[in-house]
Amino acid sequence: MGCRNSKISSANTTVLGVVQIMIGIYHVLMWYFLLLLYMGQIKGVFGTYEPLTYKMGTSLWGLAFVISGAFTVKAAKHQSKHMLLCTMALNILCIIITIIAASLTIVELAHFRSVSYRNYGQAKLGREVSRVLLCSYPLEFAIALTYSISSCAYLAEKREESLENISEVVEGNS
């Protein structure tokens, strides 16, 4: 496997988990801000502005980042095989969520429907929030990928050690 040479300390893993939790909370708070922003729109001539990412609640997907970060912190303190596998699976899920959310945000920012004059300011502010969230997706992607690679290396190292112990026991019995 190509990930065997990566090592990361438990303190650094804890920091990665805490940063993941902070990013997740930030995304949830931004979704709440967008909820308040778009619910305050006045029905105008062209209707209200409801972007794709708001309708799908992509910022609310930050809850997955919070859960993954909590599992990462827990796995840094208690390194069991099952905990590492669960945390790695959650981080892979976060990678997938990040790619989907970034793609939807790019589609939203690329297509701008005209809205009524009264709601233009809210729509423009909402698009700026989407741009800020788009900047945070690469950070979450990098954190989840870093943890996935390091846990892969740790699990591969532990597997090799257990295989060596089994081969020593078999050779000793022969």
Short mmCIF file of N, CA and C in Angstrom, two decimals:
data_model
loop_
_atom_site.label_atom_id
_atom_site.label_comp_id
_atom_site.label_asym_id
_atom_site.label_seq_id
_atom_site.Cartn_x
_atom_site.Cartn_y
_atom_site.Cartn_z
N MET A 1 0.84 -1.19 0.00
CA MET A 1 0.00 0.00 0.00
C MET A 1 0.87 1.24 0.00
N GLY A 2 0.39 2.30 -0.60
CA GLY A 2 1.17 3.51 -0.71
C GLY A 2 1.11 4.40 0.52
N CYS A 3 0.29 4.05 1.50
CA CYS A 3 0.12 4.95 2.64
C CYS A 3 0.89 4.48 3.86
N ARG A 4 1.76 3.53 3.75
CA ARG A 4 2.44 2.97 4.91
C ARG A 4 3.47 3.89 5.54
N ASN A 5 3.98 4.84 4.80
CA ASN A 5 5.05 5.68 5.32
C ASN A 5 4.55 6.93 6.04
N SER A 6 3.23 7.15 6.12
CA SER A 6 2.73 8.34 6.79
C SER A 6 2.50 8.08 8.27
N LYS A 7 2.97 8.99 9.06
CA LYS A 7 2.78 8.91 10.51
C LYS A 7 2.30 10.26 10.99
N ILE A 8 1.43 10.21 11.98
CA ILE A 8 0.93 11.44 12.58
C ILE A 8 0.72 11.14 14.07
N SER A 9 1.12 12.08 14.90
CA SER A 9 1.03 11.86 16.34
C SER A 9 -0.42 11.98 16.81
N SER A 10 -0.67 11.47 18.01
CA SER A 10 -2.04 11.55 18.54
C SER A 10 -2.41 13.00 18.87
N ALA A 11 -1.43 13.83 19.23
CA ALA A 11 -1.72 15.25 19.49
C ALA A 11 -2.14 15.95 18.19
N ASN A 12 -1.46 15.65 17.10
CA ASN A 12 -1.82 16.24 15.81
C ASN A 12 -3.18 15.72 15.34
N THR A 13 -3.47 14.46 15.62
CA THR A 13 -4.76 13.90 15.27
C THR A 13 -5.88 14.59 16.05
N THR A 14 -5.61 14.88 17.32
CA THR A 14 -6.59 15.60 18.13
C THR A 14 -6.84 16.99 17.56
N VAL A 15 -5.79 17.66 17.13
CA VAL A 15 -5.93 18.99 16.53
C VAL A 15 -6.75 18.90 15.24
N LEU A 16 -6.49 17.88 14.42
CA LEU A 16 -7.27 17.71 13.19
C LEU A 16 -8.75 17.52 13.52
N GLY A 17 -9.04 16.74 14.55
CA GLY A 17 -10.43 16.52 14.95
C GLY A 17 -11.09 17.78 15.45
N VAL A 18 -10.37 18.57 16.24
CA VAL A 18 -10.94 19.82 16.76
C VAL A 18 -11.19 20.81 15.63
N VAL A 19 -10.27 20.89 14.68
CA VAL A 19 -10.47 21.79 13.54
C VAL A 19 -11.67 21.32 12.71
N GLN A 20 -11.82 20.01 12.57
CA GLN A 20 -12.97 19.47 11.85
C GLN A 20 -14.27 19.85 12.56
N ILE A 21 -14.28 19.76 13.87
CA ILE A 21 -15.48 20.15 14.63
C ILE A 21 -15.77 21.63 14.43
N MET A 22 -14.74 22.46 14.46
CA MET A 22 -14.94 23.91 14.27
C MET A 22 -15.47 24.22 12.87
N ILE A 23 -14.96 23.55 11.87
CA ILE A 23 -15.45 23.76 10.50
C ILE A 23 -16.91 23.32 10.41
N GLY A 24 -17.25 22.20 11.02
CA GLY A 24 -18.62 21.73 11.00
C GLY A 24 -19.58 22.69 11.68
N ILE A 25 -19.19 23.21 12.83
CA ILE A 25 -20.03 24.18 13.55
C ILE A 25 -20.18 25.45 12.72
N TYR A 26 -19.10 25.88 12.09
CA TYR A 26 -19.14 27.05 11.22
C TYR A 26 -20.14 26.85 10.08
N HIS A 27 -20.12 25.68 9.46
CA HIS A 27 -21.04 25.41 8.35
C HIS A 27 -22.49 25.40 8.83
N VAL A 28 -22.75 24.81 9.98
CA VAL A 28 -24.11 24.77 10.52
C VAL A 28 -24.59 26.19 10.85
N LEU A 29 -23.72 27.00 11.44
CA LEU A 29 -24.10 28.38 11.74
C LEU A 29 -24.34 29.20 10.47
N MET A 30 -23.56 28.95 9.45
CA MET A 30 -23.77 29.64 8.17
C MET A 30 -25.10 29.22 7.54
N TRP A 31 -25.46 27.93 7.69
CA TRP A 31 -26.75 27.49 7.18
C TRP A 31 -27.88 28.21 7.92
N TYR A 32 -27.74 28.35 9.23
CA TYR A 32 -28.75 29.06 10.02
C TYR A 32 -28.83 30.52 9.57
N PHE A 33 -27.70 31.13 9.31
CA PHE A 33 -27.68 32.51 8.82
C PHE A 33 -28.40 32.60 7.49
N LEU A 34 -28.13 31.66 6.58
CA LEU A 34 -28.82 31.66 5.28
C LEU A 34 -30.32 31.42 5.46
N LEU A 35 -30.68 30.58 6.42
CA LEU A 35 -32.09 30.34 6.69
C LEU A 35 -32.79 31.64 7.09
N LEU A 36 -32.17 32.37 8.01
CA LEU A 36 -32.75 33.65 8.43
C LEU A 36 -32.76 34.65 7.28
N LEU A 37 -31.71 34.65 6.49
CA LEU A 37 -31.59 35.59 5.38
C LEU A 37 -32.66 35.34 4.32
N TYR A 38 -32.84 34.11 3.92
CA TYR A 38 -33.77 33.81 2.84
C TYR A 38 -35.22 33.77 3.30
N MET A 39 -35.45 33.50 4.58
CA MET A 39 -36.83 33.53 5.07
C MET A 39 -37.34 34.96 5.19
N GLY A 40 -36.44 35.92 5.27
CA GLY A 40 -36.82 37.33 5.39
C GLY A 40 -37.09 38.00 4.06
N GLN A 41 -37.08 37.24 2.97
CA GLN A 41 -37.29 37.84 1.66
C GLN A 41 -38.76 38.25 1.48
N ILE A 42 -38.94 39.29 0.72
CA ILE A 42 -40.28 39.76 0.39
C ILE A 42 -40.61 39.24 -1.00
N LYS A 43 -41.79 38.68 -1.13
CA LYS A 43 -42.21 38.16 -2.44
C LYS A 43 -42.27 39.31 -3.42
N GLY A 44 -41.42 39.25 -4.44
CA GLY A 44 -41.33 40.34 -5.40
C GLY A 44 -41.88 39.95 -6.75
N VAL A 45 -41.58 40.76 -7.74
CA VAL A 45 -42.06 40.53 -9.08
C VAL A 45 -41.50 39.23 -9.65
N PHE A 46 -40.21 38.98 -9.42
CA PHE A 46 -39.58 37.79 -9.98
C PHE A 46 -39.53 36.62 -8.98
N GLY A 47 -40.09 36.79 -7.81
CA GLY A 47 -40.09 35.72 -6.82
C GLY A 47 -38.96 35.89 -5.82
N THR A 48 -38.74 34.85 -5.05
CA THR A 48 -37.68 34.88 -4.04
C THR A 48 -36.48 34.09 -4.54
N TYR A 49 -35.34 34.36 -3.94
CA TYR A 49 -34.10 33.69 -4.31
C TYR A 49 -33.88 32.51 -3.38
N GLU A 50 -33.94 31.31 -3.92
CA GLU A 50 -33.70 30.09 -3.17
C GLU A 50 -32.68 29.24 -3.94
N PRO A 51 -31.41 29.40 -3.61
CA PRO A 51 -30.37 28.69 -4.37
C PRO A 51 -30.38 27.18 -4.09
N LEU A 52 -29.72 26.47 -4.95
CA LEU A 52 -29.64 25.00 -4.88
C LEU A 52 -29.03 24.53 -3.57
N THR A 53 -27.97 25.16 -3.14
CA THR A 53 -27.31 24.70 -1.91
C THR A 53 -28.17 24.95 -0.68
N TYR A 54 -28.97 26.00 -0.72
CA TYR A 54 -29.87 26.28 0.41
C TYR A 54 -31.00 25.25 0.45
N LYS A 55 -31.57 24.94 -0.71
CA LYS A 55 -32.66 23.97 -0.78
C LYS A 55 -32.20 22.58 -0.32
N MET A 56 -30.98 22.23 -0.66
CA MET A 56 -30.46 20.91 -0.30
C MET A 56 -29.83 20.89 1.10
N GLY A 57 -29.64 22.05 1.69
CA GLY A 57 -29.08 22.14 3.03
C GLY A 57 -27.63 21.71 3.12
N THR A 58 -26.84 22.04 2.10
CA THR A 58 -25.44 21.59 2.07
C THR A 58 -24.62 22.10 3.25
N SER A 59 -24.93 23.28 3.73
CA SER A 59 -24.20 23.77 4.90
C SER A 59 -24.57 22.98 6.14
N LEU A 60 -25.79 22.45 6.16
CA LEU A 60 -26.24 21.63 7.28
C LEU A 60 -25.51 20.28 7.30
N TRP A 61 -24.93 19.92 6.17
CA TRP A 61 -24.12 18.70 6.11
C TRP A 61 -22.89 18.82 6.98
N GLY A 62 -22.63 20.03 7.48
CA GLY A 62 -21.52 20.24 8.41
C GLY A 62 -21.66 19.41 9.67
N LEU A 63 -22.85 18.91 9.95
CA LEU A 63 -23.03 18.01 11.09
C LEU A 63 -22.18 16.75 10.92
N ALA A 64 -22.00 16.30 9.67
CA ALA A 64 -21.12 15.15 9.42
C ALA A 64 -19.69 15.49 9.80
N PHE A 65 -19.27 16.74 9.57
CA PHE A 65 -17.91 17.15 9.95
C PHE A 65 -17.76 17.15 11.46
N VAL A 66 -18.80 17.59 12.17
CA VAL A 66 -18.76 17.61 13.63
C VAL A 66 -18.65 16.19 14.17
N ILE A 67 -19.47 15.29 13.66
CA ILE A 67 -19.45 13.90 14.12
C ILE A 67 -18.11 13.25 13.80
N SER A 68 -17.62 13.47 12.60
CA SER A 68 -16.32 12.91 12.20
C SER A 68 -15.20 13.46 13.06
N GLY A 69 -15.24 14.76 13.36
CA GLY A 69 -14.23 15.36 14.22
C GLY A 69 -14.27 14.80 15.62
N ALA A 70 -15.48 14.57 16.14
CA ALA A 70 -15.60 13.99 17.48
C ALA A 70 -15.04 12.57 17.52
N PHE A 71 -15.31 11.81 16.48
CA PHE A 71 -14.75 10.46 16.40
C PHE A 71 -13.24 10.50 16.24
N THR A 72 -12.73 11.49 15.52
CA THR A 72 -11.28 11.62 15.33
C THR A 72 -10.59 11.91 16.66
N VAL A 73 -11.17 12.81 17.46
CA VAL A 73 -10.61 13.12 18.77
C VAL A 73 -10.66 11.88 19.66
N LYS A 74 -11.78 11.16 19.62
CA LYS A 74 -11.92 9.95 20.43
C LYS A 74 -10.92 8.88 19.98
N ALA A 75 -10.73 8.75 18.68
CA ALA A 75 -9.78 7.75 18.16
C ALA A 75 -8.34 8.11 18.50
N ALA A 76 -8.04 9.39 18.65
CA ALA A 76 -6.69 9.80 19.02
C ALA A 76 -6.36 9.37 20.45
N LYS A 77 -7.38 9.36 21.30
CA LYS A 77 -7.17 8.99 22.69
C LYS A 77 -7.25 7.48 22.91
N HIS A 78 -8.13 6.82 22.20
CA HIS A 78 -8.35 5.37 22.37
C HIS A 78 -8.21 4.70 21.01
N GLN A 79 -6.99 4.25 20.69
CA GLN A 79 -6.73 3.70 19.37
C GLN A 79 -7.04 2.20 19.33
N SER A 80 -8.28 1.88 19.04
CA SER A 80 -8.63 0.49 18.79
C SER A 80 -8.88 0.33 17.30
N LYS A 81 -8.81 -0.89 16.83
CA LYS A 81 -8.95 -1.15 15.40
C LYS A 81 -10.34 -0.73 14.91
N HIS A 82 -11.36 -1.06 15.67
CA HIS A 82 -12.73 -0.73 15.25
C HIS A 82 -12.98 0.78 15.28
N MET A 83 -12.43 1.45 16.26
CA MET A 83 -12.60 2.90 16.34
C MET A 83 -11.89 3.58 15.16
N LEU A 84 -10.70 3.11 14.82
CA LEU A 84 -9.97 3.68 13.70
C LEU A 84 -10.70 3.43 12.38
N LEU A 85 -11.26 2.23 12.22
CA LEU A 85 -12.00 1.93 10.98
C LEU A 85 -13.25 2.78 10.87
N CYS A 86 -13.96 2.95 11.97
CA CYS A 86 -15.17 3.78 11.98
C CYS A 86 -14.82 5.24 11.67
N THR A 87 -13.77 5.74 12.29
CA THR A 87 -13.36 7.12 12.07
C THR A 87 -12.86 7.33 10.64
N MET A 88 -12.14 6.35 10.12
CA MET A 88 -11.67 6.46 8.73
C MET A 88 -12.86 6.45 7.77
N ALA A 89 -13.87 5.62 8.04
CA ALA A 89 -15.06 5.59 7.19
C ALA A 89 -15.80 6.94 7.25
N LEU A 90 -15.90 7.52 8.44
CA LEU A 90 -16.55 8.83 8.57
C LEU A 90 -15.76 9.92 7.83
N ASN A 91 -14.44 9.84 7.87
CA ASN A 91 -13.63 10.83 7.15
C ASN A 91 -13.75 10.65 5.65
N ILE A 92 -13.87 9.43 5.19
CA ILE A 92 -14.09 9.20 3.76
C ILE A 92 -15.46 9.74 3.36
N LEU A 93 -16.46 9.57 4.23
CA LEU A 93 -17.78 10.16 3.99
C LEU A 93 -17.67 11.68 3.91
N CYS A 94 -16.87 12.28 4.78
CA CYS A 94 -16.67 13.74 4.74
C CYS A 94 -16.01 14.18 3.45
N ILE A 95 -15.09 13.38 2.94
CA ILE A 95 -14.46 13.70 1.65
C ILE A 95 -15.51 13.72 0.55
N ILE A 96 -16.38 12.72 0.54
CA ILE A 96 -17.44 12.65 -0.47
C ILE A 96 -18.41 13.81 -0.33
N ILE A 97 -18.81 14.11 0.91
CA ILE A 97 -19.72 15.24 1.16
C ILE A 97 -19.09 16.54 0.71
N THR A 98 -17.80 16.71 0.98
CA THR A 98 -17.11 17.94 0.59
C THR A 98 -17.09 18.10 -0.92
N ILE A 99 -16.82 17.03 -1.63
CA ILE A 99 -16.79 17.11 -3.10
C ILE A 99 -18.17 17.46 -3.65
N ILE A 100 -19.21 16.81 -3.12
CA ILE A 100 -20.56 17.08 -3.59
C ILE A 100 -20.97 18.52 -3.26
N ALA A 101 -20.72 18.96 -2.02
CA ALA A 101 -21.11 20.31 -1.62
C ALA A 101 -20.36 21.38 -2.42
N ALA A 102 -19.08 21.16 -2.65
CA ALA A 102 -18.31 22.12 -3.45
C ALA A 102 -18.83 22.17 -4.89
N SER A 103 -19.16 21.02 -5.44
CA SER A 103 -19.71 20.99 -6.80
C SER A 103 -21.04 21.73 -6.89
N LEU A 104 -21.92 21.49 -5.92
CA LEU A 104 -23.21 22.19 -5.92
C LEU A 104 -23.04 23.70 -5.74
N THR A 105 -22.08 24.09 -4.92
CA THR A 105 -21.83 25.52 -4.71
C THR A 105 -21.30 26.17 -5.98
N ILE A 106 -20.43 25.48 -6.68
CA ILE A 106 -19.90 26.01 -7.94
C ILE A 106 -21.03 26.15 -8.96
N VAL A 107 -21.91 25.16 -9.03
CA VAL A 107 -23.05 25.25 -9.95
C VAL A 107 -23.94 26.42 -9.57
N GLU A 108 -24.18 26.60 -8.27
CA GLU A 108 -25.01 27.72 -7.81
C GLU A 108 -24.39 29.06 -8.18
N LEU A 109 -23.09 29.20 -7.97
CA LEU A 109 -22.43 30.48 -8.24
C LEU A 109 -22.31 30.74 -9.74
N ALA A 110 -22.31 29.69 -10.55
CA ALA A 110 -22.18 29.86 -11.99
C ALA A 110 -23.50 30.34 -12.63
N HIS A 111 -24.61 29.96 -12.02
CA HIS A 111 -25.92 30.32 -12.58
C HIS A 111 -26.64 31.24 -11.60
N PHE A 112 -26.90 32.45 -12.03
CA PHE A 112 -27.59 33.41 -11.17
C PHE A 112 -28.85 33.87 -11.87
N ARG A 113 -29.99 33.47 -11.30
CA ARG A 113 -31.26 33.93 -11.85
C ARG A 113 -31.56 35.32 -11.32
N SER A 114 -32.22 36.09 -12.12
CA SER A 114 -32.58 37.44 -11.72
C SER A 114 -33.66 37.38 -10.63
N VAL A 115 -33.51 38.19 -9.63
CA VAL A 115 -34.50 38.26 -8.56
C VAL A 115 -35.06 39.68 -8.51
N SER A 116 -36.14 39.84 -7.77
CA SER A 116 -36.75 41.17 -7.70
C SER A 116 -35.80 42.15 -7.02
N TYR A 117 -35.99 43.40 -7.26
CA TYR A 117 -35.12 44.44 -6.74
C TYR A 117 -35.07 44.41 -5.22
N ARG A 118 -36.19 44.12 -4.58
CA ARG A 118 -36.23 44.11 -3.12
C ARG A 118 -35.35 43.03 -2.52
N ASN A 119 -35.22 41.88 -3.18
CA ASN A 119 -34.47 40.75 -2.65
C ASN A 119 -33.04 40.67 -3.20
N TYR A 120 -32.66 41.63 -4.01
CA TYR A 120 -31.33 41.57 -4.63
C TYR A 120 -30.22 41.59 -3.58
N GLY A 121 -30.35 42.42 -2.57
CA GLY A 121 -29.32 42.51 -1.52
C GLY A 121 -29.18 41.20 -0.76
N GLN A 122 -30.30 40.57 -0.45
CA GLN A 122 -30.25 39.29 0.26
C GLN A 122 -29.64 38.20 -0.61
N ALA A 123 -29.98 38.22 -1.89
CA ALA A 123 -29.43 37.23 -2.80
C ALA A 123 -27.91 37.43 -2.95
N LYS A 124 -27.50 38.67 -3.05
CA LYS A 124 -26.06 38.96 -3.19
C LYS A 124 -25.31 38.55 -1.93
N LEU A 125 -25.85 38.83 -0.75
CA LEU A 125 -25.22 38.42 0.50
C LEU A 125 -25.17 36.90 0.63
N GLY A 126 -26.24 36.24 0.22
CA GLY A 126 -26.26 34.77 0.23
C GLY A 126 -25.21 34.17 -0.68
N ARG A 127 -25.00 34.78 -1.83
CA ARG A 127 -23.96 34.30 -2.75
C ARG A 127 -22.56 34.51 -2.16
N GLU A 128 -22.38 35.61 -1.43
CA GLU A 128 -21.09 35.83 -0.77
C GLU A 128 -20.83 34.79 0.31
N VAL A 129 -21.88 34.43 1.05
CA VAL A 129 -21.75 33.37 2.05
C VAL A 129 -21.37 32.06 1.37
N SER A 130 -21.97 31.78 0.23
CA SER A 130 -21.64 30.56 -0.52
C SER A 130 -20.17 30.59 -0.97
N ARG A 131 -19.67 31.75 -1.37
CA ARG A 131 -18.26 31.86 -1.76
C ARG A 131 -17.33 31.58 -0.58
N VAL A 132 -17.71 32.10 0.60
CA VAL A 132 -16.89 31.86 1.79
C VAL A 132 -16.91 30.37 2.15
N LEU A 133 -18.09 29.76 2.07
CA LEU A 133 -18.18 28.32 2.35
C LEU A 133 -17.38 27.52 1.33
N LEU A 134 -17.37 27.98 0.08
CA LEU A 134 -16.59 27.28 -0.95
C LEU A 134 -15.10 27.30 -0.62
N CYS A 135 -14.64 28.35 0.04
CA CYS A 135 -13.23 28.42 0.44
C CYS A 135 -12.90 27.47 1.59
N SER A 136 -13.90 27.09 2.39
CA SER A 136 -13.63 26.21 3.52
C SER A 136 -13.68 24.73 3.15
N TYR A 137 -14.27 24.40 2.01
CA TYR A 137 -14.34 22.99 1.61
C TYR A 137 -12.97 22.35 1.37
N PRO A 138 -12.02 23.04 0.72
CA PRO A 138 -10.70 22.42 0.56
C PRO A 138 -10.01 22.11 1.89
N LEU A 139 -10.22 22.95 2.89
CA LEU A 139 -9.64 22.70 4.21
C LEU A 139 -10.21 21.42 4.82
N GLU A 140 -11.52 21.27 4.76
CA GLU A 140 -12.15 20.06 5.30
C GLU A 140 -11.69 18.84 4.50
N PHE A 141 -11.59 18.98 3.19
CA PHE A 141 -11.13 17.88 2.35
C PHE A 141 -9.72 17.45 2.75
N ALA A 142 -8.85 18.44 2.95
CA ALA A 142 -7.45 18.14 3.32
C ALA A 142 -7.36 17.47 4.68
N ILE A 143 -8.15 17.92 5.64
CA ILE A 143 -8.12 17.33 6.97
C ILE A 143 -8.61 15.89 6.93
N ALA A 144 -9.73 15.65 6.26
CA ALA A 144 -10.28 14.30 6.18
C ALA A 144 -9.33 13.37 5.42
N LEU A 145 -8.72 13.86 4.36
CA LEU A 145 -7.78 13.04 3.59
C LEU A 145 -6.53 12.73 4.40
N THR A 146 -6.03 13.72 5.13
CA THR A 146 -4.85 13.51 5.97
C THR A 146 -5.10 12.44 7.02
N TYR A 147 -6.25 12.53 7.69
CA TYR A 147 -6.55 11.53 8.70
C TYR A 147 -6.75 10.16 8.08
N SER A 148 -7.41 10.09 6.94
CA SER A 148 -7.64 8.80 6.28
C SER A 148 -6.33 8.14 5.90
N ILE A 149 -5.40 8.90 5.38
CA ILE A 149 -4.10 8.35 4.98
C ILE A 149 -3.32 7.89 6.21
N SER A 150 -3.32 8.70 7.26
CA SER A 150 -2.55 8.32 8.44
C SER A 150 -3.16 7.12 9.15
N SER A 151 -4.48 7.02 9.20
CA SER A 151 -5.08 5.84 9.83
C SER A 151 -4.88 4.60 8.97
N CYS A 152 -4.85 4.79 7.67
CA CYS A 152 -4.54 3.67 6.77
C CYS A 152 -3.13 3.15 7.04
N ALA A 153 -2.21 4.06 7.24
CA ALA A 153 -0.83 3.67 7.54
C ALA A 153 -0.75 2.95 8.87
N TYR A 154 -1.45 3.44 9.86
CA TYR A 154 -1.43 2.83 11.19
C TYR A 154 -2.04 1.42 11.14
N LEU A 155 -3.16 1.28 10.44
CA LEU A 155 -3.81 -0.03 10.34
C LEU A 155 -2.95 -1.02 9.56
N ALA A 156 -2.29 -0.54 8.50
CA ALA A 156 -1.41 -1.42 7.73
C ALA A 156 -0.21 -1.87 8.57
N GLU A 157 0.31 -0.97 9.38
CA GLU A 157 1.44 -1.29 10.26
C GLU A 157 1.02 -2.34 11.29
N LYS A 158 -0.15 -2.16 11.89
CA LYS A 158 -0.66 -3.11 12.88
C LYS A 158 -0.94 -4.46 12.24
N ARG A 159 -1.41 -4.47 11.00
CA ARG A 159 -1.70 -5.73 10.31
C ARG A 159 -0.40 -6.49 10.05
N GLU A 160 0.63 -5.77 9.63
CA GLU A 160 1.92 -6.42 9.39
C GLU A 160 2.48 -7.00 10.68
N GLU A 161 2.33 -6.27 11.79
CA GLU A 161 2.82 -6.77 13.08
C GLU A 161 2.07 -8.03 13.49
N SER A 162 0.76 -8.06 13.29
CA SER A 162 0.00 -9.24 13.66
C SER A 162 0.33 -10.43 12.75
N LEU A 163 0.58 -10.15 11.47
CA LEU A 163 0.98 -11.24 10.56
C LEU A 163 2.35 -11.78 10.94
N GLU A 164 3.27 -10.90 11.36
CA GLU A 164 4.59 -11.36 11.80
C GLU A 164 4.48 -12.21 13.06
N ASN A 165 3.61 -11.81 13.98
CA ASN A 165 3.42 -12.59 15.20
C ASN A 165 2.83 -13.95 14.90
N ILE A 166 1.91 -14.02 13.98
CA ILE A 166 1.32 -15.30 13.60
C ILE A 166 2.35 -16.19 12.95
N SER A 167 3.18 -15.62 12.07
CA SER A 167 4.21 -16.43 11.40
C SER A 167 5.26 -16.92 12.40
N GLU A 168 5.57 -16.12 13.42
CA GLU A 168 6.49 -16.57 14.45
C GLU A 168 5.91 -17.73 15.26
N VAL A 169 4.64 -17.67 15.56
CA VAL A 169 3.98 -18.74 16.30
C VAL A 169 3.95 -20.01 15.48
N VAL A 170 3.65 -19.90 14.19
CA VAL A 170 3.60 -21.07 13.31
C VAL A 170 4.98 -21.67 13.15
N GLU A 171 6.00 -20.83 12.98
CA GLU A 171 7.37 -21.34 12.85
C GLU A 171 7.86 -21.97 14.15
N GLY A 172 7.43 -21.46 15.27
CA GLY A 172 7.84 -22.00 16.57
C GLY A 172 7.22 -23.38 16.82
N ASN A 173 6.04 -23.61 16.30
CA ASN A 173 5.37 -24.90 16.47
C ASN A 173 5.93 -25.97 15.55
N SER A 174 6.61 -25.59 14.48
CA SER A 174 7.11 -26.56 13.50
C SER A 174 8.36 -27.25 13.96
#
